[in-house]
Amino acid sequence: MTDVKKLFIKTYGCQMNVYDSERMAEAMGADGYVLTETAEDADMVLLNTCHIREKASEKLYSDLGRLKPLKQAKPGMKIGVAGCVAQAEGDEILRRMPVVDLVVGPQAYHRLPEMARAGRQTVDTEFPAEMKFDLLPERKAARGPTAFLTVQEGCDKFCAFCVVPYTRGAEVSRPVDRILSEARDLVARGVRELTLLGQNVNAYHGVGPGGDYTLGRLLREMAGIEGLERLRYTTSHPNDMDDDLIAAHGDLPQLMPYLHLPVQSGSDRILKAMNRKHTAEQYLRLIERIRAARPDILLSSDFIVAFPGETDADHQATLDLVRAVGFGAAFTFKYSARPGTPAAEKPELPAEVGDARLYELQAWITQQQRAAQEAMVGREVGVLYEKPGRLPGQMVGKSDHLHAVHVDDPSGKVGELVRVRILSSATNSLAGQRLR
Ligand code: SAH
Ligand code: SF4
Ligand code: F3S
């Protein structure tokens, strides 16, 4: 640990990649690397990639193309590829892009420092028995009052369109004591809100003191951590929302009234073809139960349009479901065929069909999102200040319902959780006044 070297990390994809990038930065920190903001002045560039849709994976190759001249000008520079493309394509990346020095899959991040010291190589396909987080150094960084904490990784669901079970492997849950100690450590560093992460976070089943823990039990335990004011979790599968987890939404004031619960489609025929193992009706009944436990909860979802075989009637069923639920937000995607998944064997719909359906669905979602924001006007909510706003004396934070809120508060401090009266709604944020 003599000379300081600079590391630039670019993160694509989901929140789990964001969390992983932080952990990799810390692992490299122990080897003398400090983070830098640009690739130009880096000794090592790490691209933490996403494989979920074709566009996401293609970004890797266009970024590598841009890095090539940089490396030619600075031959000592190392370029690493991590994340889900690394897992899916492995050695192929080295063959296709000689500019790359190392390829490391999501389960091998603890080996990154050692790989960076060595020559050109790949470590990807092994899914070790012990979870990487427990092989990585303790977390040191906590920038700001909110943080992610991975509690579960991998997926056993095998939705017909999805690469995640192949890139992240089978479901693994971290033991409760590790999660609690990481959470306490983060709180001691100023974190007030934790978002528990997992590809299938509500499938969590970890071992802890006194037996097995479900996500509901884990949340109840975490709600007892002094100074931890807010809890969230993502992403959930509808089939893993058990009674205790639903009840926790009513019981725990720390558990915020916002739930991301992907449904993908409103057509039973398409849900079946997607291997989602639930119907639209079952999803609607589930939403009713969640709303009974926490009436003011805001729901968000993911949708895929133009899945192979989707008819206009199927698409209409999705719009019906959207109208029946009333979402606070949602992500909408056009189906993208992913190599190695069962759905990729089926003929695709014409691109224009997907574009039109995406547009129509998006219009409904936007309308619902605006309505949900408008409904907040006049209400009193909690806001956790995350940073100063662009205007002098202004603070910005997230409400309980995960809306961005601007507050005029010259004496406000980052990390304060304050009560705010919402005064108005703009396109993507709310404005409010602090109550004293
Ligand atoms: N584990 C999470 C996230 C999966 S990826 C979950 O189960 O919800 C996030 C979203 O990307 C998915 O919910 C799905 O809507 C979308 N997605 C996944 N694979 C896709 C594909 N092949 N084409 C288009 N969208 C996809
Ligand atoms: Fe992918 Fe389905 Fe698993 Fe989510 S539940 S990660 S969409 S396979
Ligand atoms: Fe992408 Fe992998 Fe996350 S494919 S969405 S980075 S789990």
Short mmCIF file of N, CA, C and O in Angstrom, two decimals, residues 210-251:
data_model
loop_
_atom_site.label_atom_id
_atom_site.label_comp_id
_atom_site.label_asym_id
_atom_site.label_seq_id
_atom_site.Cartn_x
_atom_site.Cartn_y
_atom_site.Cartn_z
N GLY A 210 -32.26 -17.64 17.03
CA GLY A 210 -33.60 -18.17 17.28
C GLY A 210 -34.29 -18.69 16.03
O GLY A 210 -35.51 -18.73 15.98
N GLY A 211 -33.52 -19.04 15.00
CA GLY A 211 -34.14 -19.74 13.87
C GLY A 211 -34.12 -19.00 12.56
O GLY A 211 -33.27 -18.14 12.32
N ASP A 212 -35.09 -19.35 11.72
CA ASP A 212 -35.14 -18.81 10.36
C ASP A 212 -35.83 -17.46 10.32
O ASP A 212 -36.78 -17.23 11.06
N TYR A 213 -35.36 -16.62 9.45
CA TYR A 213 -35.94 -15.30 9.27
C TYR A 213 -36.50 -15.15 7.87
O TYR A 213 -35.82 -15.41 6.89
N THR A 214 -37.74 -14.67 7.79
CA THR A 214 -38.29 -14.22 6.52
C THR A 214 -37.97 -12.73 6.42
O THR A 214 -37.45 -12.13 7.37
N LEU A 215 -38.34 -12.11 5.31
CA LEU A 215 -38.09 -10.67 5.19
C LEU A 215 -38.89 -9.89 6.24
O LEU A 215 -38.40 -8.93 6.82
N GLY A 216 -40.14 -10.32 6.47
CA GLY A 216 -40.96 -9.64 7.47
C GLY A 216 -40.30 -9.64 8.84
O GLY A 216 -40.22 -8.61 9.51
N ARG A 217 -39.79 -10.80 9.23
CA ARG A 217 -39.13 -10.91 10.55
C ARG A 217 -37.85 -10.08 10.58
O ARG A 217 -37.55 -9.43 11.58
N LEU A 218 -37.11 -10.09 9.47
CA LEU A 218 -35.88 -9.30 9.39
C LEU A 218 -36.19 -7.81 9.54
O LEU A 218 -35.52 -7.08 10.27
N LEU A 219 -37.26 -7.36 8.87
CA LEU A 219 -37.63 -5.95 8.95
C LEU A 219 -38.03 -5.58 10.38
O LEU A 219 -37.67 -4.51 10.87
N ARG A 220 -38.76 -6.48 11.04
CA ARG A 220 -39.16 -6.20 12.43
C ARG A 220 -37.93 -6.06 13.32
O ARG A 220 -37.86 -5.19 14.19
N GLU A 221 -36.95 -6.91 13.08
CA GLU A 221 -35.70 -6.85 13.85
C GLU A 221 -34.96 -5.53 13.56
O GLU A 221 -34.48 -4.85 14.47
N MET A 222 -34.93 -5.16 12.30
CA MET A 222 -34.18 -3.95 11.91
C MET A 222 -34.85 -2.68 12.40
O MET A 222 -34.20 -1.67 12.64
N ALA A 223 -36.18 -2.74 12.53
CA ALA A 223 -36.91 -1.57 13.02
C ALA A 223 -36.48 -1.22 14.45
O ALA A 223 -36.68 -0.10 14.91
N GLY A 224 -35.84 -2.17 15.14
CA GLY A 224 -35.37 -1.92 16.50
C GLY A 224 -34.01 -1.23 16.55
O GLY A 224 -33.53 -0.91 17.64
N ILE A 225 -33.39 -1.01 15.42
CA ILE A 225 -32.07 -0.36 15.43
C ILE A 225 -32.21 1.13 15.70
O ILE A 225 -32.87 1.85 14.94
N GLU A 226 -31.61 1.55 16.79
CA GLU A 226 -31.69 2.95 17.21
C GLU A 226 -31.08 3.87 16.14
O GLU A 226 -29.99 3.61 15.66
N GLY A 227 -31.82 4.90 15.75
CA GLY A 227 -31.28 5.87 14.79
C GLY A 227 -31.60 5.52 13.34
O GLY A 227 -31.38 6.33 12.45
N LEU A 228 -32.12 4.32 13.12
CA LEU A 228 -32.52 3.95 11.76
C LEU A 228 -33.99 4.33 11.60
O LEU A 228 -34.86 3.70 12.15
N GLU A 229 -34.22 5.42 10.85
CA GLU A 229 -35.56 6.00 10.83
C GLU A 229 -36.46 5.41 9.74
O GLU A 229 -37.67 5.45 9.84
N ARG A 230 -35.84 4.94 8.65
CA ARG A 230 -36.65 4.49 7.52
C ARG A 230 -36.11 3.20 6.92
O ARG A 230 -34.89 3.04 6.78
N LEU A 231 -37.04 2.35 6.53
CA LEU A 231 -36.70 1.10 5.85
C LEU A 231 -37.50 0.98 4.56
O LEU A 231 -38.68 1.35 4.51
N ARG A 232 -36.83 0.49 3.52
CA ARG A 232 -37.49 0.15 2.26
C ARG A 232 -36.89 -1.16 1.80
O ARG A 232 -35.82 -1.56 2.27
N TYR A 233 -37.51 -1.80 0.82
CA TYR A 233 -36.92 -3.01 0.24
C TYR A 233 -37.33 -3.13 -1.22
O TYR A 233 -38.39 -2.70 -1.62
N THR A 234 -36.44 -3.72 -2.01
CA THR A 234 -36.72 -3.90 -3.43
C THR A 234 -35.74 -4.92 -4.00
O THR A 234 -34.63 -5.02 -3.50
N THR A 235 -36.10 -5.76 -4.99
CA THR A 235 -37.36 -5.85 -5.69
C THR A 235 -38.09 -7.13 -5.27
O THR A 235 -37.47 -8.16 -5.08
N SER A 236 -39.39 -7.04 -5.23
CA SER A 236 -40.19 -8.16 -4.74
C SER A 236 -40.90 -8.89 -5.87
O SER A 236 -41.17 -8.30 -6.91
N HIS A 237 -41.20 -10.14 -5.62
CA HIS A 237 -42.04 -10.91 -6.55
C HIS A 237 -43.41 -11.09 -5.89
O HIS A 237 -43.48 -11.39 -4.69
N PRO A 238 -44.50 -10.92 -6.64
CA PRO A 238 -45.84 -11.03 -6.03
C PRO A 238 -46.03 -12.33 -5.26
O PRO A 238 -46.67 -12.32 -4.20
N ASN A 239 -45.48 -13.44 -5.76
CA ASN A 239 -45.72 -14.73 -5.10
C ASN A 239 -45.01 -14.87 -3.76
O ASN A 239 -45.28 -15.82 -3.03
N ASP A 240 -44.10 -13.97 -3.45
CA ASP A 240 -43.38 -14.07 -2.18
C ASP A 240 -43.86 -13.05 -1.14
O ASP A 240 -43.21 -12.88 -0.10
N MET A 241 -44.97 -12.37 -1.42
CA MET A 241 -45.52 -11.43 -0.42
C MET A 241 -46.32 -12.24 0.60
O MET A 241 -47.50 -12.51 0.40
N ASP A 242 -45.68 -12.64 1.70
CA ASP A 242 -46.43 -13.46 2.67
C ASP A 242 -47.19 -12.57 3.67
O ASP A 242 -47.01 -11.36 3.70
N ASP A 243 -48.06 -13.22 4.47
CA ASP A 243 -48.94 -12.48 5.38
C ASP A 243 -48.15 -11.61 6.36
O ASP A 243 -48.54 -10.48 6.65
N ASP A 244 -47.05 -12.16 6.86
CA ASP A 244 -46.29 -11.42 7.87
C ASP A 244 -45.65 -10.17 7.25
O ASP A 244 -45.60 -9.12 7.88
N LEU A 245 -45.18 -10.29 6.01
CA LEU A 245 -44.58 -9.14 5.34
C LEU A 245 -45.64 -8.06 5.08
O LEU A 245 -45.41 -6.87 5.29
N ILE A 246 -46.81 -8.50 4.66
CA ILE A 246 -47.90 -7.55 4.43
C ILE A 246 -48.27 -6.88 5.76
O ILE A 246 -48.41 -5.65 5.82
N ALA A 247 -48.36 -7.68 6.82
CA ALA A 247 -48.71 -7.11 8.13
C ALA A 247 -47.66 -6.11 8.59
O ALA A 247 -47.99 -5.09 9.21
N ALA A 248 -46.39 -6.37 8.26
CA ALA A 248 -45.31 -5.45 8.67
C ALA A 248 -45.55 -4.05 8.12
O ALA A 248 -45.21 -3.05 8.77
N HIS A 249 -46.18 -3.96 6.95
CA HIS A 249 -46.47 -2.64 6.38
C HIS A 249 -47.45 -1.85 7.24
O HIS A 249 -47.46 -0.62 7.21
N GLY A 250 -48.28 -2.56 7.99
CA GLY A 250 -49.18 -1.88 8.90
C GLY A 250 -48.56 -1.65 10.27
O GLY A 250 -48.90 -0.69 10.96
N ASP A 251 -47.65 -2.52 10.65
CA ASP A 251 -47.12 -2.51 12.02
C ASP A 251 -45.91 -1.60 12.22
O ASP A 251 -45.68 -1.11 13.33
#
